[in-house]
Amino acid sequence: MTTTNTAQVGISRSPGSVRATFVAAYSAVTLAQITNALPGALSGTFAVEFRTSGAGLTWIAGMFLMGIVVFELSWGLLGDMFGRKKLLYVGAAVSVAGSVLAAVAQTTGMMIVAQAVGGIGAGILFPISLSMIAAITPDHRARAKVIATWAGFLSLGAVISPVLAGFTAQFFTVPGAAPGAPNAFSGWRAAYLIAAVIAVLVLIVALRAKDSAAAEGRRLDLPGQITLALGLIAALYATVTAVDAGFGSAQVIASYIVGGVLLVAFVVIELRTAQPLIHLSLFRNSSYSITGIVAVTGMFAFLAICFSTSVAVSGLALAETWKVGVLFVFIQGPAFAFIPVVGWLIHHVAPRWVLTAGFALMAVSGFWLSTFALGTPEAFGGTPWTAFIPPLLVLGIGFALTVGSVTAVAINTVPPKQIGMASATTNLLRDLGFALGPVVGSAIAFGIGATAFAGPLAGILSGAGLPSEAVNGLANVPPLGFLSGWEGVIAQFSGQATASGAPVQAVEGMVQAINAAQLQIRGVAETSLGQGFQAVYLTAGIAAVLSAVLTLFISARTPAPTPDAIAETTEANAEATVQR
C-alpha cells in the first residue's frame, strides 16, 4: 500500500521550500474555512442589509457550499495533472475575487455571485492544500501527524470566522447620518476585505512552495463532472425557487425534472466510464450505503440548525452581529478544541459508536432549540441570545464527534483497495449535506412561515378596512417581504392598484391604512417565521435521530484500528482528497 499511495500522492522533487509549502497549505485551508463559515454567521445580517426575499437569502447561504460540492471531485485531479502549486495560485486568486466582490456587494444578486466565486475558490483550496503537504510527507505515520495538523488549521478557521464577523460588525460599522438610515459602512464588509488580504498573503507564500503532480494514468471524467454539476444546480434552483413560488410551481417542477434527468445521466456515465468520479459499486456494501446516508442527513441537521440560528437571532430577534459570532464560536469551537479527544476516541473505540453519540447530541440540540420562542426581539420579551449557548454547545460537541468519524467509519466498512474512493465519496456526501442544510431549511422555514402568516395578515388588513381584492393581493407577499422590504411592498401594491384603475385617493387611503398597521403586521410576520424556524430545528432533530439510529446497523470491518491502520486510514483521507 505504501508504494501505491506514494505514487498517487506524487512526491515533489521540485525546487522550493518545505517550510513555505506547509505555511502556504495551512494558511490556505484556514482561509478557505474562514470564507466558508462567514455566510452562516452573517445570514441574519444579510437579510436585514439587502432586504432580501426568502429565496435570495437561501441563495446567499447555499451558493458558497454548492460552489464547493459540484466540483470537489475534480480539483484534486486537475492538480495532479497540471501541478498542485498552480491550482493553489488559482484557488487563492479566485478567493481574492470572491472576497472583494462580497465586500462591495450592494444587492442580493451581487452577493450571490460573490458567494459562488468564493465557493469555487475554497473548493480548490481544500483538496489542493492537503495534497501538497501529503506529497512532501511520504512516510505513513509522519503524514498522519501532518494531516492532523492540517485538520486543526481547518477547525481554527471555523473558529476565527464568526469572531471576525462579530468583531468587524461591532467596531467597523459606520451608522447612517439619520436614525433608521442605511449604514454608511457595514462593518462585516471588513471581514471579507481581511479574507482577501489573507488570500494575497497565501499567494505570496506559495511562490516559494514546492510543486508536485501525479499525472500518470489520470484522466478527467468530463461528462460525469458536467452532468453532476448541472444536475445538482438544477435541483438547487428548484428548491430555492420553491421558497417563494411554492413546490407546485411549474418552474419548480420543470427544474426538478431537468435535475433528475441529469443525475440519472450521471449515474449511467459513471457505470460505463473507466475512470469515474464516483465508483458506484461502493454502494453495494450496505454498511457503506448507510454511512453515506448519515453523512448527508447528519450534516444537513448541523447546517440547518446553524442557518436557523443565524436568521432567528440576528434577522428576527435583531441581536447584534457580534452576539451571533459568539454563538458560532460555541458551535465551531469544540471541533477545534476536541481534536485530540476525538482522535483518541476514533482510534481506541469503534468509530461508529463515536458517530452514534455525536448524532444523538445533535438531536438533543435540535429538539431543545425547537422549544424556544422565536421571532420576538429580546428587548420586547423574546428569548435572550444567551439562552442559545447551552444547546449550541451540545451541537458543537456532537459535530466534533461526527465530522471526522464519519469518514473513519466509511473506511472501516470497505476493503482496503476501496479506501481512497470510499473516503472521497463520503466527503462529497458530507459536503452535500452541508449544502442542503440552509437550502432545505429555508424551504421549510419560509414555507411554514408563509402559511402561518396568511390568515392573521388577512384579518389585520380586513380590520384596517381594505377591500377583499387588496387583501387577496397582499396575502401572497411572504412574511420576510414585510420585514426586510416594507417600502418595496407598499410601492408595488400602490403601483398595481393604480394600474388596475383604482382612484388615486382610494389608493392613498389604502396605503395609509397599511402603514398604520405596520407594527402589527411586522409582529405577526416575525412570529410566523419564528414558527417556521422552530419547525426547522425540529426537522433537524429528527434527521439527527434518524442518523443515530441508522449507525446502529453499520457493521464495522474492524472495531478499533491498530496503530498501522491508524496511519493508513489517515493517509487514505489524503488520497481521497488528492483523487478529487
Coordinates of C-alpha atoms in Angstrom, one line a residue:
M1 CA 0.0 0.0 0.0
T2 CA 2.9 2.4 0.7
T3 CA 4.2 2.1 -2.9
T4 CA 0.8 2.7 -4.4
N5 CA 0.0 5.6 -2.1
T6 CA 3.3 7.3 -2.7
A7 CA 2.7 7.1 -6.5
Q8 CA -0.8 8.5 -6.2
V9 CA 0.3 11.4 -4.0
G10 CA 3.2 12.3 -6.2
I11 CA 6.3 13.1 -4.2
S12 CA 7.6 16.5 -5.1
R13 CA 11.2 16.9 -6.3
S14 CA 10.8 20.5 -7.5
P15 CA 12.8 23.4 -6.1
G16 CA 11.2 25.3 -3.3
S17 CA 10.9 25.4 0.5
V18 CA 9.3 22.6 2.5
R19 CA 8.5 25.1 5.2
A20 CA 6.9 27.5 2.8
T21 CA 4.8 24.6 1.5
F22 CA 3.5 23.8 4.9
V23 CA 2.8 27.5 5.7
A24 CA 1.0 28.0 2.4
A25 CA -1.1 24.9 2.8
Y26 CA -2.1 25.6 6.4
S27 CA -2.8 29.2 5.6
A28 CA -4.9 28.2 2.6
V29 CA -7.1 25.8 4.4
T30 CA -7.6 28.3 7.2
L31 CA -8.6 30.9 4.6
A32 CA -11.0 28.5 2.9
Q33 CA -12.7 27.7 6.1
I34 CA -13.0 31.3 7.1
T35 CA -14.8 32.2 3.9
N36 CA -16.8 29.0 4.1
A37 CA -18.1 29.9 7.6
L38 CA -18.7 33.6 7.1
P39 CA -22.1 33.4 5.3
G40 CA -23.5 31.2 8.1
A41 CA -22.6 33.7 10.8
L42 CA -23.9 36.6 8.7
S43 CA -27.2 35.2 7.2
G44 CA -29.4 37.2 9.5
T45 CA -27.3 40.3 8.8
F46 CA -27.7 39.8 5.1
A47 CA -31.4 39.5 5.5
V48 CA -31.5 43.0 7.0
E49 CA -28.7 44.6 4.9
F50 CA -30.0 43.5 1.5
R51 CA -33.7 43.4 2.3
T52 CA -33.8 40.1 0.6
S53 CA -36.6 37.6 0.0
G54 CA -36.5 34.1 1.4
A55 CA -35.2 32.7 -1.9
G56 CA -32.5 35.4 -2.0
L57 CA -31.3 34.6 1.5
T58 CA -31.3 30.9 0.6
W59 CA -29.2 31.5 -2.5
I60 CA -26.6 33.5 -0.4
A61 CA -26.4 30.8 2.2
G62 CA -26.3 27.8 -0.2
M63 CA -24.4 29.1 -3.2
F64 CA -21.0 29.0 -1.5
L65 CA -21.4 25.4 -0.4
M66 CA -22.6 24.4 -3.8
G67 CA -19.5 26.0 -5.3
I68 CA -17.5 23.6 -3.2
V69 CA -19.7 20.5 -3.8
V70 CA -20.2 20.4 -7.5
F71 CA -16.5 20.5 -8.5
E72 CA -14.8 19.0 -5.4
L73 CA -14.1 15.6 -7.1
S74 CA -12.2 17.3 -10.0
W75 CA -10.0 19.9 -8.5
G76 CA -7.5 17.5 -6.9
L77 CA -7.4 15.6 -10.2
L78 CA -6.6 18.7 -12.1
G79 CA -3.8 19.5 -9.6
D80 CA -2.4 16.0 -10.2
M81 CA -2.5 16.6 -13.9
F82 CA -1.2 20.2 -14.2
G83 CA 0.6 20.8 -10.8
R84 CA -0.8 21.4 -7.4
K85 CA 1.0 24.7 -6.9
K86 CA -0.6 26.2 -10.0
L87 CA -4.0 25.2 -8.6
L88 CA -3.2 26.8 -5.3
Y89 CA -2.5 30.0 -7.1
V90 CA -5.8 29.7 -8.9
G91 CA -7.7 29.0 -5.7
A92 CA -6.1 31.9 -3.8
A93 CA -6.7 34.3 -6.7
V94 CA -10.4 33.2 -7.0
S95 CA -10.8 33.6 -3.2
V96 CA -9.4 37.2 -3.5
A97 CA -12.0 37.9 -6.2
G98 CA -14.9 36.4 -4.3
S99 CA -14.0 38.1 -1.0
V100 CA -13.7 41.5 -2.7
L101 CA -17.0 41.1 -4.5
A102 CA -18.6 40.2 -1.2
A103 CA -17.1 43.2 0.5
V104 CA -18.5 45.6 -2.1
A105 CA -21.8 43.9 -2.8
Q106 CA -24.8 46.2 -2.6
T107 CA -27.6 43.9 -3.8
T108 CA -28.7 40.3 -3.2
G109 CA -27.7 39.4 -6.7
M110 CA -24.1 40.7 -6.3
M111 CA -23.7 38.8 -3.0
I112 CA -24.9 35.6 -4.6
V113 CA -22.3 35.9 -7.4
A114 CA -19.7 36.7 -4.8
Q115 CA -20.6 33.6 -2.8
A116 CA -20.4 31.4 -6.0
V117 CA -17.0 32.7 -6.8
G118 CA -15.8 32.4 -3.2
G119 CA -17.1 28.8 -3.0
I120 CA -15.2 27.8 -6.1
G121 CA -12.0 29.3 -4.6
A122 CA -12.5 27.4 -1.3
G123 CA -13.4 24.3 -3.2
I124 CA -9.9 24.4 -4.9
L125 CA -8.0 25.3 -1.7
F126 CA -9.4 22.5 0.5
P127 CA -8.1 19.5 -1.6
I128 CA -5.1 21.1 -3.1
S129 CA -3.6 22.3 0.3
L130 CA -3.9 18.8 1.7
S131 CA -2.5 17.1 -1.3
M132 CA 0.6 19.5 -1.4
I133 CA 1.6 18.6 2.2
A134 CA 0.8 14.9 1.6
A135 CA 3.2 14.9 -1.4
I136 CA 6.2 16.1 0.7
T137 CA 5.5 13.7 3.5
P138 CA 5.8 10.1 2.1
D139 CA 6.1 8.3 5.5
H140 CA 2.7 7.0 6.7
R141 CA 3.0 7.9 10.3
A142 CA 4.5 11.4 9.6
R143 CA 1.8 12.0 7.1
A144 CA -0.9 11.2 9.7
K145 CA 0.5 13.9 12.0
V146 CA 0.8 16.4 9.2
I147 CA -2.8 15.8 8.2
A148 CA -4.0 16.1 11.8
T149 CA -2.3 19.5 11.9
W150 CA -4.0 20.5 8.6
A151 CA -7.3 19.5 10.1
G152 CA -6.5 21.6 13.2
F153 CA -6.0 24.7 11.0
L154 CA -9.2 23.9 9.2
S155 CA -11.1 23.9 12.5
L156 CA -9.2 27.1 13.6
G157 CA -10.6 28.8 10.5
A158 CA -14.1 27.8 11.6
V159 CA -13.5 29.4 15.0
I160 CA -11.9 32.6 13.6
S161 CA -14.7 33.2 11.1
P162 CA -17.6 34.1 13.5
V163 CA -15.3 36.0 15.8
L164 CA -14.1 38.0 12.7
A165 CA -17.7 38.6 11.6
G166 CA -18.8 39.8 15.0
F167 CA -15.7 41.9 15.7
T168 CA -15.8 43.8 12.4
A169 CA -19.5 44.3 12.6
Q170 CA -19.2 45.8 16.1
F171 CA -16.2 48.0 15.6
F172 CA -16.1 48.9 11.9
T173 CA -19.7 49.8 11.3
V174 CA -20.3 53.5 10.5
P175 CA -24.1 54.3 11.1
G176 CA -26.1 56.4 8.7
A177 CA -26.5 60.1 9.2
A178 CA -30.1 59.9 10.3
P179 CA -31.8 57.4 12.6
G180 CA -33.0 54.4 10.6
A181 CA -30.9 55.3 7.6
P182 CA -28.7 52.6 6.0
N183 CA -25.2 52.3 7.4
A184 CA -22.6 54.5 5.8
F185 CA -20.3 51.4 6.0
S186 CA -21.3 48.0 7.3
G187 CA -18.5 46.6 9.4
W188 CA -19.0 43.0 8.3
R189 CA -17.6 44.0 4.9
A190 CA -14.2 44.5 6.6
A191 CA -14.3 40.7 7.4
Y192 CA -14.3 40.0 3.7
L193 CA -11.5 42.5 3.0
I194 CA -9.4 40.8 5.7
A195 CA -10.1 37.5 4.0
A196 CA -8.9 39.0 0.7
V197 CA -5.7 40.2 2.3
I198 CA -5.1 36.7 3.7
A199 CA -5.6 35.2 0.2
V200 CA -3.0 37.6 -1.2
L201 CA -0.6 36.5 1.6
V202 CA -1.2 32.9 0.6
L203 CA -0.3 33.7 -2.9
I204 CA 2.9 35.4 -1.9
V205 CA 4.0 32.5 0.4
A206 CA 3.1 29.9 -2.2
L207 CA 5.7 31.4 -4.6
R208 CA 8.4 29.7 -2.5
A209 CA 6.4 26.4 -2.0
K210 CA 7.4 23.1 -3.7
D211 CA 5.2 21.9 -6.6
S212 CA 4.0 18.3 -7.1
A213 CA 1.9 16.3 -9.5
A214 CA 0.9 12.8 -10.3
A215 CA -0.5 13.0 -13.8
E216 CA 0.3 9.4 -14.9
G217 CA -2.8 7.5 -15.6
R218 CA -5.1 10.3 -14.5
R219 CA -8.0 11.5 -16.7
L220 CA -10.8 13.9 -16.0
D221 CA -14.3 12.4 -16.3
L222 CA -15.7 15.5 -18.0
P223 CA -19.1 14.1 -19.0
G224 CA -19.6 12.9 -15.4
Q225 CA -18.5 16.2 -14.0
I226 CA -20.8 18.2 -16.3
T227 CA -23.9 16.1 -15.6
L228 CA -23.3 16.1 -11.9
A229 CA -22.7 19.8 -11.6
L230 CA -25.7 20.8 -13.8
G231 CA -27.9 18.2 -12.1
L232 CA -27.1 19.5 -8.6
I233 CA -27.5 23.1 -9.7
A234 CA -30.9 22.4 -11.3
A235 CA -32.1 20.7 -8.1
L236 CA -30.8 23.5 -6.0
Y237 CA -32.5 26.1 -8.3
A238 CA -35.8 24.2 -7.9
T239 CA -35.6 24.0 -4.1
V240 CA -34.6 27.7 -3.7
T241 CA -37.3 28.9 -6.2
A242 CA -39.9 26.9 -4.2
V243 CA -39.1 29.0 -1.1
D244 CA -41.1 31.9 -2.6
A245 CA -43.0 30.3 -5.5
G246 CA -44.1 27.0 -3.8
F247 CA -43.3 23.4 -4.7
G248 CA -46.4 23.3 -7.1
S249 CA -44.9 26.0 -9.4
A250 CA -44.4 24.8 -13.0
Q251 CA -40.9 26.3 -12.9
V252 CA -40.0 24.4 -9.8
I253 CA -41.4 21.1 -11.2
A254 CA -39.6 21.5 -14.5
S255 CA -36.3 22.3 -12.7
Y256 CA -36.6 19.1 -10.6
I257 CA -37.3 17.1 -13.7
V258 CA -34.3 18.5 -15.5
G259 CA -32.1 17.9 -12.4
G260 CA -33.4 14.3 -12.1
V261 CA -32.7 13.6 -15.8
L262 CA -29.2 15.0 -15.5
L263 CA -28.4 13.0 -12.3
V264 CA -29.7 9.8 -13.9
A265 CA -27.4 10.5 -16.9
F266 CA -24.5 11.0 -14.4
V267 CA -25.2 7.5 -12.9
V268 CA -25.3 5.9 -16.4
I269 CA -22.0 7.7 -17.3
E270 CA -20.3 6.6 -14.1
L271 CA -21.3 2.9 -14.7
R272 CA -19.8 3.0 -18.1
T273 CA -16.6 5.0 -17.8
A274 CA -13.2 3.5 -17.0
Q275 CA -12.2 6.3 -14.5
P276 CA -15.4 7.5 -12.9
L277 CA -15.7 10.4 -10.5
I278 CA -17.6 8.0 -8.1
H279 CA -17.3 4.2 -8.0
L280 CA -21.0 3.3 -7.6
S281 CA -20.1 -0.2 -6.8
L282 CA -19.3 1.1 -3.3
F283 CA -23.0 1.3 -2.6
R284 CA -23.5 -2.4 -3.0
N285 CA -22.0 -2.6 0.5
S286 CA -24.9 -2.0 2.8
S287 CA -22.8 -0.7 5.7
Y288 CA -21.2 1.9 3.4
S289 CA -24.5 2.9 2.0
I290 CA -25.8 3.6 5.5
T291 CA -22.7 5.6 6.2
G292 CA -23.3 7.7 3.1
I293 CA -26.9 8.3 4.1
V294 CA -26.0 9.5 7.6
A295 CA -23.2 11.7 6.1
V296 CA -26.0 13.6 4.2
T297 CA -28.7 13.6 6.8
G298 CA -26.4 14.3 9.8
M299 CA -24.6 17.2 8.2
F300 CA -27.9 18.5 6.9
A301 CA -29.1 18.6 10.5
F302 CA -26.0 20.5 11.6
L303 CA -26.1 23.2 8.9
A304 CA -29.9 23.6 9.2
I305 CA -29.5 24.4 12.9
C306 CA -26.6 26.8 12.2
F307 CA -28.6 28.6 9.4
S308 CA -31.7 28.9 11.5
T309 CA -29.8 30.2 14.5
S310 CA -28.2 33.0 12.4
V311 CA -31.5 34.1 11.0
A312 CA -33.5 33.7 14.2
V313 CA -31.1 35.5 16.4
S314 CA -29.9 38.2 14.0
G315 CA -32.6 38.6 11.4
L316 CA -35.7 38.1 13.7
A317 CA -34.5 38.9 17.2
L318 CA -32.4 41.8 15.9
A319 CA -29.4 40.8 18.0
E320 CA -26.1 42.5 17.2
T321 CA -23.8 40.5 14.8
W322 CA -21.1 40.1 17.5
K323 CA -23.6 38.1 19.6
V324 CA -24.2 35.7 16.7
G325 CA -20.4 35.5 16.3
V326 CA -20.1 34.4 19.9
L327 CA -22.8 31.7 19.4
F328 CA -21.0 30.3 16.4
V329 CA -17.8 30.0 18.5
F330 CA -19.7 27.6 20.7
I331 CA -20.8 25.7 17.6
Q332 CA -17.4 25.6 15.9
G333 CA -15.1 25.8 18.8
P334 CA -15.5 22.1 20.0
A335 CA -14.3 20.8 16.6
F336 CA -11.0 22.6 17.2
A337 CA -10.7 22.1 21.0
F338 CA -11.6 18.4 20.9
I339 CA -9.2 17.3 18.1
P340 CA -7.1 15.2 20.5
V341 CA -10.1 13.8 22.2
V342 CA -11.9 12.8 19.0
G343 CA -8.7 11.3 17.6
W344 CA -8.2 9.2 20.7
L345 CA -11.8 8.0 20.6
I346 CA -11.7 7.1 16.9
H347 CA -8.5 5.1 17.5
H348 CA -9.4 3.4 20.7
V349 CA -13.2 3.0 20.4
A350 CA -15.2 1.7 17.5
P351 CA -15.7 4.8 15.3
R352 CA -19.3 4.1 14.7
W353 CA -20.1 4.4 18.4
V354 CA -18.4 7.9 18.3
L355 CA -20.6 8.7 15.3
T356 CA -23.8 7.5 17.1
A357 CA -23.0 9.6 20.2
G358 CA -22.4 12.7 18.1
F359 CA -25.6 12.4 16.2
A360 CA -27.5 11.8 19.4
L361 CA -26.1 15.1 20.8
M362 CA -27.0 16.9 17.7
A363 CA -30.6 15.6 18.0
V364 CA -30.8 16.8 21.6
S365 CA -29.7 20.3 20.4
G366 CA -32.3 20.4 17.6
F367 CA -35.2 19.3 19.9
W368 CA -34.0 21.7 22.6
L369 CA -33.9 24.7 20.3
S370 CA -37.3 23.8 18.8
T371 CA -38.9 24.7 22.2
F372 CA -37.6 28.3 22.1
A373 CA -40.0 31.1 21.3
L374 CA -38.6 32.7 18.2
G375 CA -39.4 35.9 16.2
T376 CA -39.6 38.4 19.0
P377 CA -36.7 40.8 19.8
E378 CA -35.2 40.2 23.2
A379 CA -36.0 43.9 24.1
F380 CA -39.7 43.0 23.8
G381 CA -39.6 39.8 25.8
G382 CA -38.1 37.4 23.3
T383 CA -35.7 34.6 24.0
P384 CA -32.4 36.0 25.3
W385 CA -29.5 35.3 23.0
T386 CA -27.5 33.7 25.8
A387 CA -30.2 31.0 26.1
F388 CA -28.9 29.6 22.8
I389 CA -25.5 28.9 24.3
P390 CA -26.1 25.6 26.0
P391 CA -27.9 23.8 23.2
L392 CA -25.5 25.2 20.6
L393 CA -22.6 23.9 22.7
V394 CA -24.2 20.5 22.7
L395 CA -24.5 20.8 18.9
G396 CA -20.8 21.8 18.6
I397 CA -19.7 18.7 20.7
G398 CA -21.9 16.5 18.5
F399 CA -20.4 17.9 15.4
A400 CA -16.9 17.5 16.7
L401 CA -17.7 13.8 17.2
T402 CA -19.2 13.2 13.8
V403 CA -17.4 15.3 11.2
G404 CA -14.2 13.2 11.3
S405 CA -15.6 9.9 12.5
V406 CA -18.0 9.6 9.5
T407 CA -15.0 9.1 7.2
A408 CA -13.3 6.7 9.6
V409 CA -16.5 4.6 9.7
A410 CA -16.8 4.7 5.9
I411 CA -13.2 3.4 5.6
N412 CA -13.8 0.6 8.1
T413 CA -16.7 -0.7 6.1
V414 CA -14.9 -1.3 2.8
P415 CA -12.0 -3.5 1.6
P416 CA -8.5 -1.8 1.7
K417 CA -8.4 -1.3 -2.1
Q418 CA -11.5 0.8 -1.9
I419 CA -10.4 3.1 1.0
G420 CA -9.4 6.1 -1.1
M421 CA -12.6 6.3 -3.2
A422 CA -14.8 5.5 -0.2
S423 CA -13.3 8.4 1.7
A424 CA -13.6 10.8 -1.3
T425 CA -17.2 9.8 -1.9
T426 CA -18.1 10.1 1.8
N427 CA -16.6 13.6 1.9
L428 CA -18.7 14.6 -1.1
L429 CA -21.9 13.3 0.5
R430 CA -21.0 15.1 3.8
D431 CA -20.5 18.4 1.9
L432 CA -23.8 17.8 0.1
G433 CA -25.5 17.5 3.4
F434 CA -23.8 20.8 4.4
A435 CA -25.2 22.4 1.3
L436 CA -28.7 21.0 1.8
G437 CA -28.9 22.4 5.4
P438 CA -29.6 26.1 4.5
V439 CA -31.5 25.3 1.3
V440 CA -34.0 22.8 2.6
G441 CA -34.1 24.6 5.9
S442 CA -35.1 27.8 4.1
A443 CA -37.8 25.9 2.2
I444 CA -39.3 24.6 5.4
A445 CA -39.0 27.8 7.4
F446 CA -40.3 30.2 4.8
G447 CA -43.0 27.8 3.6
I448 CA -44.4 27.2 7.1
G449 CA -43.9 30.9 7.9
A450 CA -45.9 32.0 4.9
T451 CA -48.8 29.5 5.7
A452 CA -48.9 30.7 9.3
F453 CA -48.8 34.3 8.2
A454 CA -51.5 34.3 5.6
G455 CA -54.6 34.1 7.9
P456 CA -53.6 36.7 10.5
L457 CA -52.4 39.1 7.7
A458 CA -55.8 38.8 6.0
G459 CA -57.5 39.5 9.3
I460 CA -55.3 42.6 10.0
L461 CA -55.9 44.0 6.5
S462 CA -59.6 43.4 6.6
G463 CA -59.8 45.0 10.0
A464 CA -58.0 48.0 8.6
G465 CA -60.8 48.5 6.0
L466 CA -59.1 47.2 2.9
P467 CA -61.3 45.7 0.2
S468 CA -61.1 42.0 -0.4
E469 CA -59.2 42.4 -3.7
A470 CA -56.4 44.3 -1.9
V471 CA -56.4 41.8 0.9
N472 CA -56.0 38.9 -1.6
G473 CA -53.2 40.6 -3.4
L474 CA -51.2 41.3 -0.3
A475 CA -51.8 37.8 1.1
N476 CA -49.3 36.4 -1.4
V477 CA -46.5 38.5 0.0
P478 CA -44.3 36.3 2.2
P479 CA -43.6 37.5 5.8
L480 CA -39.9 38.2 5.1
G481 CA -41.1 40.7 2.4
F482 CA -42.8 42.8 5.0
L483 CA -39.8 42.5 7.4
S484 CA -37.0 43.3 5.0
G485 CA -38.6 45.3 2.2
W486 CA -41.6 47.2 3.6
E487 CA -41.2 50.2 1.2
G488 CA -40.9 47.9 -1.8
V489 CA -44.1 46.0 -0.8
I490 CA -46.0 49.3 -0.4
A491 CA -44.6 50.7 -3.7
Q492 CA -45.6 47.5 -5.6
F493 CA -49.1 47.4 -4.1
S494 CA -49.8 51.1 -4.9
G495 CA -48.5 50.7 -8.4
Q496 CA -50.6 47.6 -9.1
A497 CA -53.7 49.3 -7.5
T498 CA -53.3 52.4 -9.6
A499 CA -52.7 50.3 -12.8
S500 CA -55.9 48.4 -12.2
G501 CA -57.9 51.7 -12.3
A502 CA -58.4 52.4 -8.6
P503 CA -58.8 56.2 -7.9
V504 CA -55.7 57.9 -6.5
Q505 CA -57.5 58.9 -3.3
A506 CA -58.6 55.3 -2.7
V507 CA -55.0 54.0 -3.2
E508 CA -53.6 56.7 -0.9
G509 CA -56.2 55.7 1.7
M510 CA -55.3 52.0 1.5
V511 CA -51.6 52.8 1.8
Q512 CA -52.2 54.9 4.9
A513 CA -54.2 52.1 6.4
I514 CA -51.5 49.5 5.7
N515 CA -48.8 51.8 7.1
A516 CA -50.9 52.4 10.2
A517 CA -50.9 48.6 10.8
Q518 CA -47.2 48.2 10.1
L519 CA -46.2 47.3 13.6
Q520 CA -48.9 44.7 13.9
I521 CA -48.1 43.2 10.5
R522 CA -44.4 43.0 11.3
G523 CA -45.1 41.5 14.6
V524 CA -47.2 38.7 13.1
A525 CA -44.6 38.2 10.3
E526 CA -41.8 37.7 12.9
T527 CA -43.8 35.2 15.0
S528 CA -44.9 33.4 11.8
L529 CA -41.3 33.0 10.7
G530 CA -40.4 32.0 14.2
Q531 CA -42.8 29.1 13.9
G532 CA -41.1 28.2 10.6
F533 CA -37.6 28.1 12.1
Q534 CA -38.9 26.1 15.1
A535 CA -40.0 23.5 12.5
V536 CA -36.5 23.6 11.0
Y537 CA -35.0 22.9 14.4
L538 CA -37.5 20.0 14.9
T539 CA -36.7 18.6 11.5
A540 CA -33.0 18.8 12.1
G541 CA -33.5 16.9 15.4
I542 CA -35.5 14.2 13.6
A543 CA -32.8 13.9 10.9
A544 CA -30.1 13.6 13.6
V545 CA -32.1 10.9 15.4
L546 CA -32.5 9.0 12.1
S547 CA -28.8 9.3 11.6
A548 CA -28.0 8.0 15.0
V549 CA -30.4 5.0 14.6
L550 CA -29.0 4.1 11.2
T551 CA -25.5 4.0 12.5
L552 CA -26.6 1.1 14.8
F553 CA -27.0 -1.0 11.7
I554 CA -23.4 -0.4 10.4
S555 CA -21.2 -3.5 10.7
A556 CA -17.7 -2.1 11.0
R557 CA -14.9 -4.0 9.2
T558 CA -12.8 -3.5 12.3
P559 CA -14.0 -2.2 15.6
A560 CA -10.8 -0.3 16.6
P561 CA -7.9 0.3 14.2
T562 CA -4.4 -0.9 15.0
P563 CA -1.6 1.7 15.1
D564 CA -0.6 0.8 11.5
A565 CA -4.2 1.0 10.4
I566 CA -4.5 4.5 12.0
A567 CA -1.7 5.7 9.8
E568 CA -3.2 4.1 6.7
T569 CA -6.6 5.5 7.5
T570 CA -5.3 9.0 7.9
E571 CA -3.3 8.7 4.7
A572 CA -6.5 7.4 2.9
N573 CA -8.1 10.7 3.7
A574 CA -5.2 12.5 2.0
E575 CA -5.5 10.2 -1.0
A576 CA -9.2 10.8 -1.2
T577 CA -8.6 14.5 -1.4
V578 CA -5.8 14.0 -3.9
Q579 CA -8.2 12.0 -6.1
R580 CA -10.8 14.7 -6.3

